[in-house]
Short mmCIF file of C-alpha atoms in Angstrom, two decimals:
data_model
loop_
_atom_site.label_atom_id
_atom_site.label_comp_id
_atom_site.label_asym_id
_atom_site.label_seq_id
_atom_site.Cartn_x
_atom_site.Cartn_y
_atom_site.Cartn_z
CA MET A 5 -43.69 73.58 37.81
CA SER A 6 -42.55 74.85 41.20
CA HIS A 7 -39.42 73.46 42.84
CA PRO A 8 -41.43 71.47 45.46
CA LYS A 9 -43.44 69.87 42.64
CA ARG A 10 -40.25 68.88 40.84
CA LEU A 11 -38.87 67.34 44.01
CA LYS A 12 -42.15 65.46 44.37
CA MET A 13 -41.75 64.24 40.78
CA MET A 14 -38.27 62.93 41.64
CA GLN A 15 -39.66 61.12 44.67
CA GLN A 16 -42.38 59.57 42.53
CA LEU A 17 -39.70 58.32 40.14
CA MET A 18 -37.85 56.73 43.03
CA ASP A 19 -41.02 55.03 44.23
CA LYS A 20 -41.97 53.88 40.73
CA HIS A 21 -38.64 52.17 40.09
CA GLN A 22 -37.83 51.31 43.75
CA LEU A 23 -34.65 53.37 43.63
CA LYS A 24 -32.23 54.21 46.41
CA ALA A 25 -31.25 57.43 44.62
CA ILE A 26 -31.21 59.18 41.24
CA VAL A 27 -28.04 60.61 39.68
CA LEU A 28 -28.56 63.18 36.92
CA SER A 29 -25.75 63.82 34.44
CA SER A 30 -27.60 65.92 31.85
CA PRO A 31 -27.20 69.69 32.41
CA THR A 32 -30.76 70.18 31.17
CA SER A 33 -32.21 67.70 33.68
CA GLN A 34 -30.09 69.22 36.43
CA HIS A 35 -31.43 72.66 35.53
CA TYR A 36 -35.01 71.42 35.42
CA VAL A 37 -34.85 69.90 38.90
CA SER A 38 -32.57 72.36 40.72
CA GLY A 39 -32.77 75.65 38.81
CA TYR A 40 -28.99 75.57 38.27
CA LYS A 41 -27.22 75.11 34.95
CA ALA A 42 -23.46 75.36 34.74
CA ILE A 43 -21.28 76.15 31.75
CA THR A 44 -19.59 72.78 32.02
CA TYR A 45 -17.04 72.55 29.20
CA SER A 46 -15.00 69.46 30.14
CA ARG A 47 -15.88 69.27 33.84
CA PRO A 48 -18.70 66.88 34.80
CA LEU A 49 -21.33 67.71 37.40
CA PHE A 50 -23.70 65.31 39.15
CA TYR A 51 -27.03 66.00 40.80
CA VAL A 52 -28.00 63.33 43.36
CA HIS A 53 -31.51 62.94 44.79
CA SER A 54 -32.08 60.43 47.59
CA GLN A 55 -34.58 59.82 50.37
CA LYS A 56 -32.27 61.75 52.68
CA GLU A 57 -31.35 64.86 50.68
CA SER A 58 -30.39 66.40 47.37
CA ALA A 59 -26.79 67.22 46.52
CA PHE A 60 -24.70 68.67 43.70
CA ILE A 61 -21.16 67.52 42.97
CA VAL A 62 -19.38 70.35 41.16
CA PRO A 63 -15.86 71.45 40.19
CA GLY A 64 -14.21 74.16 42.25
CA LEU A 65 -14.72 76.91 39.71
CA GLU A 66 -18.51 76.31 39.93
CA GLU A 67 -18.66 76.27 43.73
CA GLU A 68 -19.88 79.84 44.25
CA HIS A 69 -22.34 79.61 41.37
CA ALA A 70 -23.81 76.36 42.69
CA ARG A 71 -24.08 77.58 46.28
CA HIS A 72 -25.81 80.75 45.12
CA VAL A 73 -28.26 79.25 42.61
CA ALA A 74 -28.79 75.51 43.06
CA ARG A 75 -31.80 74.47 45.14
CA VAL A 76 -30.09 71.57 46.91
CA ASP A 77 -29.31 70.55 50.46
CA ARG A 78 -25.57 70.07 49.89
CA VAL A 79 -22.88 71.19 47.46
CA ILE A 80 -19.86 68.86 47.26
CA VAL A 81 -16.78 70.19 45.51
CA TYR A 82 -13.86 68.56 43.73
CA TYR A 83 -10.82 70.64 42.87
CA GLU A 84 -8.18 70.89 40.16
CA HIS A 85 -5.61 73.07 41.92
CA PRO A 86 -3.02 71.89 44.44
CA GLU A 87 -4.12 74.08 47.35
CA GLN A 88 -7.36 72.09 47.73
CA ALA A 89 -6.30 68.77 46.20
CA HIS A 90 -6.53 67.03 49.58
CA GLN A 91 -10.33 67.47 49.42
CA GLY A 92 -10.61 65.47 46.19
CA THR A 93 -9.76 66.02 42.55
CA ASN A 94 -11.76 63.37 40.71
CA PRO A 95 -15.48 63.89 39.98
CA VAL A 96 -16.28 60.17 39.71
CA THR A 97 -14.46 59.40 42.96
CA SER A 98 -16.37 62.25 44.63
CA LEU A 99 -19.66 60.82 43.36
CA LEU A 100 -18.84 57.30 44.54
CA SER A 101 -17.64 58.52 47.94
CA TYR A 102 -20.82 60.51 48.47
CA LEU A 103 -23.10 57.64 47.44
CA GLN A 104 -21.25 55.07 49.53
CA ALA A 105 -21.44 57.32 52.59
CA SER A 106 -25.04 58.43 52.17
CA VAL A 107 -27.11 55.91 50.20
CA PRO A 108 -27.56 52.13 50.64
CA VAL A 109 -26.39 50.10 47.65
CA GLY A 110 -29.24 49.00 45.39
CA LYS A 111 -31.08 50.32 42.37
CA LEU A 112 -29.79 53.67 41.14
CA GLY A 113 -31.63 55.81 38.61
CA VAL A 114 -29.46 57.31 35.87
CA GLU A 115 -30.02 58.82 32.44
CA PHE A 116 -28.86 56.31 29.86
CA ASN A 117 -28.98 59.09 27.26
CA ALA A 118 -26.53 61.24 29.25
CA VAL A 119 -24.37 59.24 31.68
CA SER A 120 -20.92 58.39 30.32
CA ILE A 121 -19.79 54.79 29.94
CA LYS A 122 -16.93 55.56 32.32
CA VAL A 123 -19.28 56.72 35.08
CA ALA A 124 -21.75 53.88 34.48
CA LYS A 125 -18.94 51.31 34.66
CA ALA A 126 -17.68 52.78 37.95
CA LEU A 127 -21.18 52.69 39.46
CA ILE A 128 -21.77 49.09 38.39
CA GLU A 129 -18.39 48.00 39.75
CA ALA A 130 -19.30 49.64 43.06
CA GLY A 131 -22.38 47.41 43.27
CA TRP A 132 -25.17 49.62 41.93
CA GLU A 133 -27.89 48.29 39.65
CA LEU A 134 -28.55 51.01 37.08
CA VAL A 135 -32.11 51.85 36.03
CA ASP A 136 -32.81 54.19 33.13
CA VAL A 137 -34.98 57.20 34.03
CA SER A 138 -34.32 59.17 30.82
CA ASP A 139 -37.81 58.78 29.38
CA ASP A 140 -39.44 59.56 32.72
CA LEU A 141 -37.56 62.85 32.99
CA LEU A 142 -38.24 63.82 29.39
CA GLY A 143 -41.89 62.93 29.87
CA ALA A 144 -42.15 65.19 32.90
CA ARG A 145 -41.09 68.14 30.75
CA VAL A 146 -43.52 67.59 27.87
CA VAL A 147 -46.49 69.54 29.26
CA LYS A 148 -45.40 72.96 30.46
CA ASP A 149 -46.78 74.72 33.52
CA ALA A 150 -48.03 78.32 33.59
CA GLU A 151 -44.64 79.78 34.51
CA GLU A 152 -42.89 77.90 31.72
CA LEU A 153 -45.52 78.97 29.19
CA ASP A 154 -45.14 82.62 30.19
CA LEU A 155 -41.37 82.38 29.64
CA LEU A 156 -41.94 80.78 26.25
CA ARG A 157 -44.42 83.49 25.27
CA SER A 158 -41.86 86.14 26.20
CA ALA A 159 -39.15 84.31 24.28
CA GLY A 160 -41.56 84.13 21.33
CA LYS A 161 -41.98 87.91 21.34
CA MET A 162 -38.23 88.42 21.45
CA VAL A 163 -37.45 85.91 18.71
CA SER A 164 -40.10 87.50 16.50
CA LEU A 165 -38.42 90.85 17.03
CA ALA A 166 -35.05 89.30 16.16
CA VAL A 167 -36.33 87.78 12.91
CA ARG A 168 -38.03 90.98 11.81
CA ALA A 169 -34.83 92.95 12.47
CA SER A 170 -32.67 90.43 10.63
CA LEU A 171 -34.95 90.42 7.60
CA GLU A 172 -34.68 94.20 7.41
CA ALA A 173 -30.95 93.73 6.79
CA VAL A 174 -31.42 91.46 3.75
CA ALA A 175 -29.91 93.14 0.68
CA PRO A 176 -27.37 92.37 -2.02
CA GLY A 177 -23.84 92.70 -0.65
CA VAL A 178 -24.74 91.94 2.98
CA THR A 179 -23.21 88.84 4.56
CA GLU A 180 -25.14 86.06 6.27
CA LEU A 181 -23.38 86.92 9.53
CA GLU A 182 -24.40 90.57 9.29
CA ILE A 183 -28.03 89.52 8.92
CA ASP A 184 -27.75 87.43 12.08
CA GLN A 185 -26.06 90.25 13.99
CA GLN A 186 -28.89 92.67 13.23
CA GLY A 187 -31.42 90.39 14.90
CA HIS A 188 -29.10 89.58 17.80
CA ARG A 189 -28.69 93.25 18.62
CA ALA A 190 -32.40 94.07 18.42
CA ALA A 191 -33.42 91.13 20.62
CA LEU A 192 -30.74 91.60 23.27
CA GLU A 193 -31.42 95.33 23.57
CA GLU A 194 -35.13 94.67 24.08
CA VAL A 195 -34.53 91.81 26.51
CA SER A 196 -32.27 94.09 28.55
CA ARG A 197 -34.97 96.75 28.63
CA LEU A 198 -37.94 94.51 29.43
CA TYR A 199 -36.45 91.70 31.52
CA PRO A 200 -33.82 92.93 34.01
CA ASN A 201 -31.62 90.30 35.67
CA THR A 202 -32.70 87.67 33.16
CA ILE A 203 -30.35 85.12 31.62
CA ALA A 204 -30.72 85.47 27.86
CA ALA A 205 -29.06 84.07 24.76
CA VAL A 206 -29.54 84.24 21.01
CA ASN A 207 -28.63 81.93 18.17
CA ALA A 208 -29.10 82.28 14.43
CA MET A 209 -28.23 80.83 11.05
CA THR A 210 -28.89 82.20 7.58
CA PRO A 211 -27.77 79.92 4.76
CA SER A 212 -28.22 81.70 1.43
CA GLY A 213 -28.27 80.74 -2.23
CA VAL A 214 -29.57 77.62 -3.94
CA VAL A 215 -26.59 75.53 -2.79
CA ARG A 216 -26.50 76.39 0.92
CA THR A 217 -30.26 76.48 1.52
CA VAL A 218 -30.66 72.81 0.58
CA MET A 219 -28.54 72.04 3.66
CA PRO A 220 -31.19 72.42 6.39
CA HIS A 221 -28.77 73.11 9.26
CA VAL A 222 -25.56 75.00 8.45
CA TYR A 223 -23.84 77.86 10.24
CA SER A 224 -23.93 81.32 8.74
CA ASN A 225 -20.73 82.44 7.05
CA THR A 226 -19.26 85.45 5.29
CA ARG A 227 -20.97 84.78 1.96
CA ARG A 228 -22.41 88.02 0.55
CA LEU A 229 -25.93 88.00 -0.82
CA GLU A 230 -26.59 88.46 -4.48
CA LYS A 231 -29.75 89.76 -6.11
CA GLY A 232 -32.21 86.90 -6.47
CA ASP A 233 -30.74 84.80 -3.65
CA ILE A 234 -33.01 82.60 -1.56
CA LEU A 235 -32.37 82.50 2.20
CA ILE A 236 -33.63 80.51 5.17
CA HIS A 237 -33.21 82.64 8.28
CA THR A 238 -33.45 80.98 11.71
CA HIS A 239 -33.41 82.64 15.11
CA HIS A 240 -33.67 81.26 18.65
CA VAL A 241 -34.05 83.37 21.77
CA VAL A 242 -33.53 81.88 25.23
CA LEU A 243 -34.98 83.45 28.39
CA ASN A 244 -34.01 81.86 31.70
CA GLY A 245 -33.39 78.62 29.85
CA TYR A 246 -36.60 78.47 27.79
CA ILE A 247 -36.29 78.66 24.01
CA ALA A 248 -38.54 79.91 21.21
CA GLU A 249 -37.83 79.46 17.50
CA CYS A 250 -38.83 81.35 14.38
CA GLU A 251 -37.67 80.78 10.79
CA ARG A 252 -38.49 82.43 7.49
CA THR A 253 -37.66 81.63 3.89
CA CYS A 254 -37.13 84.84 1.94
CA PHE A 255 -35.58 86.28 -1.21
CA SER A 256 -33.16 89.09 -1.95
CA ARG A 257 -35.10 91.44 -4.23
CA GLU A 258 -36.66 88.80 -6.51
CA ALA A 259 -37.65 85.14 -6.88
CA SER A 260 -38.14 82.95 -9.93
CA ASP A 261 -41.57 81.65 -10.88
CA ARG A 262 -40.56 78.14 -9.86
CA GLN A 263 -39.35 79.40 -6.48
CA LYS A 264 -42.61 81.29 -5.96
CA GLU A 265 -44.52 78.08 -6.69
CA ALA A 266 -42.43 76.09 -4.22
CA PHE A 267 -42.80 78.82 -1.60
CA SER A 268 -46.59 78.65 -1.94
CA VAL A 269 -46.50 74.88 -1.45
CA MET A 270 -44.39 75.27 1.70
CA LEU A 271 -46.79 77.88 3.07
CA ALA A 272 -49.81 75.67 2.32
CA ALA A 273 -48.11 72.71 4.02
CA GLN A 274 -47.52 74.73 7.17
CA GLN A 275 -51.15 75.88 7.14
CA ALA A 276 -52.31 72.27 6.77
CA ALA A 277 -50.28 71.42 9.86
CA PHE A 278 -51.77 74.36 11.77
CA ASP A 279 -55.29 73.31 10.77
CA THR A 280 -54.70 69.80 12.17
CA ILE A 281 -53.31 70.82 15.55
CA LYS A 282 -55.41 70.55 18.70
CA ALA A 283 -55.39 68.56 21.91
CA GLY A 284 -56.30 64.90 21.38
CA VAL A 285 -54.96 64.66 17.82
CA PRO A 286 -52.24 62.05 17.13
CA MET A 287 -48.94 63.82 16.48
CA CYS A 288 -48.41 61.83 13.29
CA ASP A 289 -51.54 63.42 11.80
CA VAL A 290 -49.89 66.84 11.85
CA ASP A 291 -46.89 65.56 9.92
CA LEU A 292 -49.01 63.60 7.47
CA ALA A 293 -51.27 66.60 6.76
CA ALA A 294 -48.30 68.79 5.86
CA ARG A 295 -46.59 66.02 3.94
CA ALA A 296 -49.71 65.36 1.85
CA VAL A 297 -49.61 68.94 0.52
CA ILE A 298 -45.92 68.65 -0.35
CA GLN A 299 -46.36 65.25 -2.02
CA LYS A 300 -49.33 66.39 -4.08
CA ALA A 301 -47.24 69.25 -5.46
CA GLY A 302 -44.47 66.85 -6.49
CA PHE A 303 -41.91 67.78 -3.84
CA GLY A 304 -42.37 64.74 -1.59
CA ASP A 305 -38.94 63.26 -2.29
CA TYR A 306 -37.34 66.47 -1.04
CA ALA A 307 -39.25 66.65 2.28
CA ILE A 308 -36.50 65.03 4.32
CA HIS A 309 -37.45 65.82 7.92
CA ARG A 310 -40.35 65.78 10.36
CA THR A 311 -42.83 68.67 10.59
CA GLY A 312 -41.85 69.84 14.07
CA HIS A 313 -40.40 69.16 17.49
CA SER A 314 -41.21 70.02 21.06
CA MET A 315 -39.51 73.05 22.62
CA GLY A 316 -38.58 74.01 26.16
CA LEU A 317 -35.22 73.87 27.90
CA ASP A 318 -33.69 72.28 24.79
CA ILE A 319 -34.06 73.48 21.21
CA HIS A 320 -35.14 70.00 20.16
CA GLU A 321 -37.10 67.94 22.68
CA PRO A 322 -39.32 64.90 22.20
CA PRO A 323 -42.03 64.26 21.20
CA PHE A 324 -42.14 65.13 17.50
CA PHE A 325 -44.54 65.80 14.64
CA ARG A 326 -43.41 62.67 12.82
CA PHE A 327 -45.21 60.17 10.61
CA ASP A 328 -44.84 57.32 13.13
CA GLU A 329 -45.50 59.24 16.39
CA LYS A 330 -48.86 57.97 17.65
CA ALA A 331 -48.97 59.88 20.96
CA LEU A 332 -51.78 62.40 21.38
CA LEU A 333 -51.32 66.14 21.66
CA GLN A 334 -52.07 67.61 25.09
CA GLU A 335 -52.86 71.13 26.23
CA GLY A 336 -49.71 72.91 27.35
CA MET A 337 -47.33 71.14 24.99
CA VAL A 338 -45.09 73.44 22.93
CA PHE A 339 -44.01 72.65 19.37
CA THR A 340 -42.41 74.14 16.32
CA VAL A 341 -44.38 73.83 13.08
CA GLU A 342 -41.87 73.69 10.24
CA PRO A 343 -42.56 71.46 7.24
CA GLY A 344 -39.82 71.93 4.68
CA PHE A 345 -38.34 70.61 1.47
CA TYR A 346 -35.00 71.15 -0.24
CA VAL A 347 -34.65 71.00 -4.02
CA PRO A 348 -31.14 71.01 -5.55
CA GLY A 349 -30.80 73.87 -7.99
CA LEU A 350 -33.93 75.59 -6.67
CA GLY A 351 -33.31 76.06 -2.95
CA GLY A 352 -34.71 75.13 0.44
CA PHE A 353 -38.15 76.17 1.66
CA ARG A 354 -39.09 76.23 5.37
CA HIS A 355 -40.91 78.53 7.75
CA SER A 356 -40.96 77.69 11.46
CA ASP A 357 -43.26 79.03 14.16
CA THR A 358 -43.56 78.10 17.83
CA VAL A 359 -47.02 77.19 19.14
CA ILE A 360 -48.66 76.18 22.42
CA ILE A 361 -51.21 73.37 22.09
CA THR A 362 -54.70 74.30 23.31
CA LYS A 363 -57.96 72.42 23.70
CA ASP A 364 -59.35 73.65 20.39
CA GLY A 365 -56.18 74.38 18.43
CA TYR A 366 -53.04 76.30 19.18
CA GLU A 367 -51.68 79.61 20.43
CA LEU A 368 -49.09 81.15 18.13
CA VAL A 369 -46.24 82.63 20.17
CA THR A 370 -44.20 83.89 17.20
CA ASN A 371 -45.46 86.76 15.08
CA VAL A 372 -43.65 87.46 11.81
CA ALA A 373 -45.18 87.96 8.36
CA SER A 374 -45.00 84.79 6.29
CA ASP A 375 -46.60 85.59 2.91
CA LEU A 376 -44.60 85.70 -0.31
CA GLU A 377 -44.96 89.44 -0.87
CA SER A 378 -43.54 90.16 2.59
CA MET A 379 -40.67 87.73 2.04
CA ILE A 380 -39.32 89.33 -1.15
CA LEU A 381 -37.02 91.85 0.47
#
């Protein structure tokens, strides 16, 4: 979606809720609307959209970044060093001062899922009536435009490269962190070659062994692989803010018969999900199709999460492939497909691939072998 279209979306939100202005606190929403995302740490930033103009309130160390990147009419700065303290040092005071000088008091759109209680309290005490626009903003991001889809396709190619490189490092004696590093290096070298002047990031985790793989989300550590270990390797690659995910369950040199059986069930569950996906299908049907395979094989009690989540500017975005999600799939949505189950004493089993929803099915944007033979390394 082009910047003018996103500004139009903000104006439509104001009209819908009869708002005087919208204040965005979420860095992701700020990025989506303005093209600017700061590394915030402890310093809050506020994006304000009104009938009159758009403005960013930023700390002094972000001033140059914001003026260079943010697509806004004004950048307002608060400082934390004495030389500029006379211009303001408090972000909430700066926000209130700007609103009181520029926007009539009335209904103010904020993100209830992001605004702090402290900021909300200050706005209410200043006379504003707060209206939640969280769901509206998330809803605007669900269907991706052509530019977003191209970025996600590129991220999909890079994350596939990262996973393939990491899997090549799997061997007894290698640490989980070393496996991650192999994929990081391959992806970042290729991103640097193919996409000059692009903001890129990588993230990975590789829990190994029957104990750690039944914990679906744990950081990699210095544990060294042993022959016969099971692993779940995850990689994310981010290109200009847009994220693709790929995960593979694999084995170091060998797998037990019971693990091979469970792996086959996981693979069949993912295929059942793939076979269900197309525009117009209720999202719950995708989850239920995968879950039926897992339940039939006797692993239902160990399938402890949904089958997938939307992807975009955040790793996990709504909506979800979940048993109670009745919304219909639409062309241009992007999801992970990752049914999994985690059996104590046996290990965890989960592949994940990123797909774009199409009229008649899906477009797979990740490309890594998934069969058992390829995953015994």
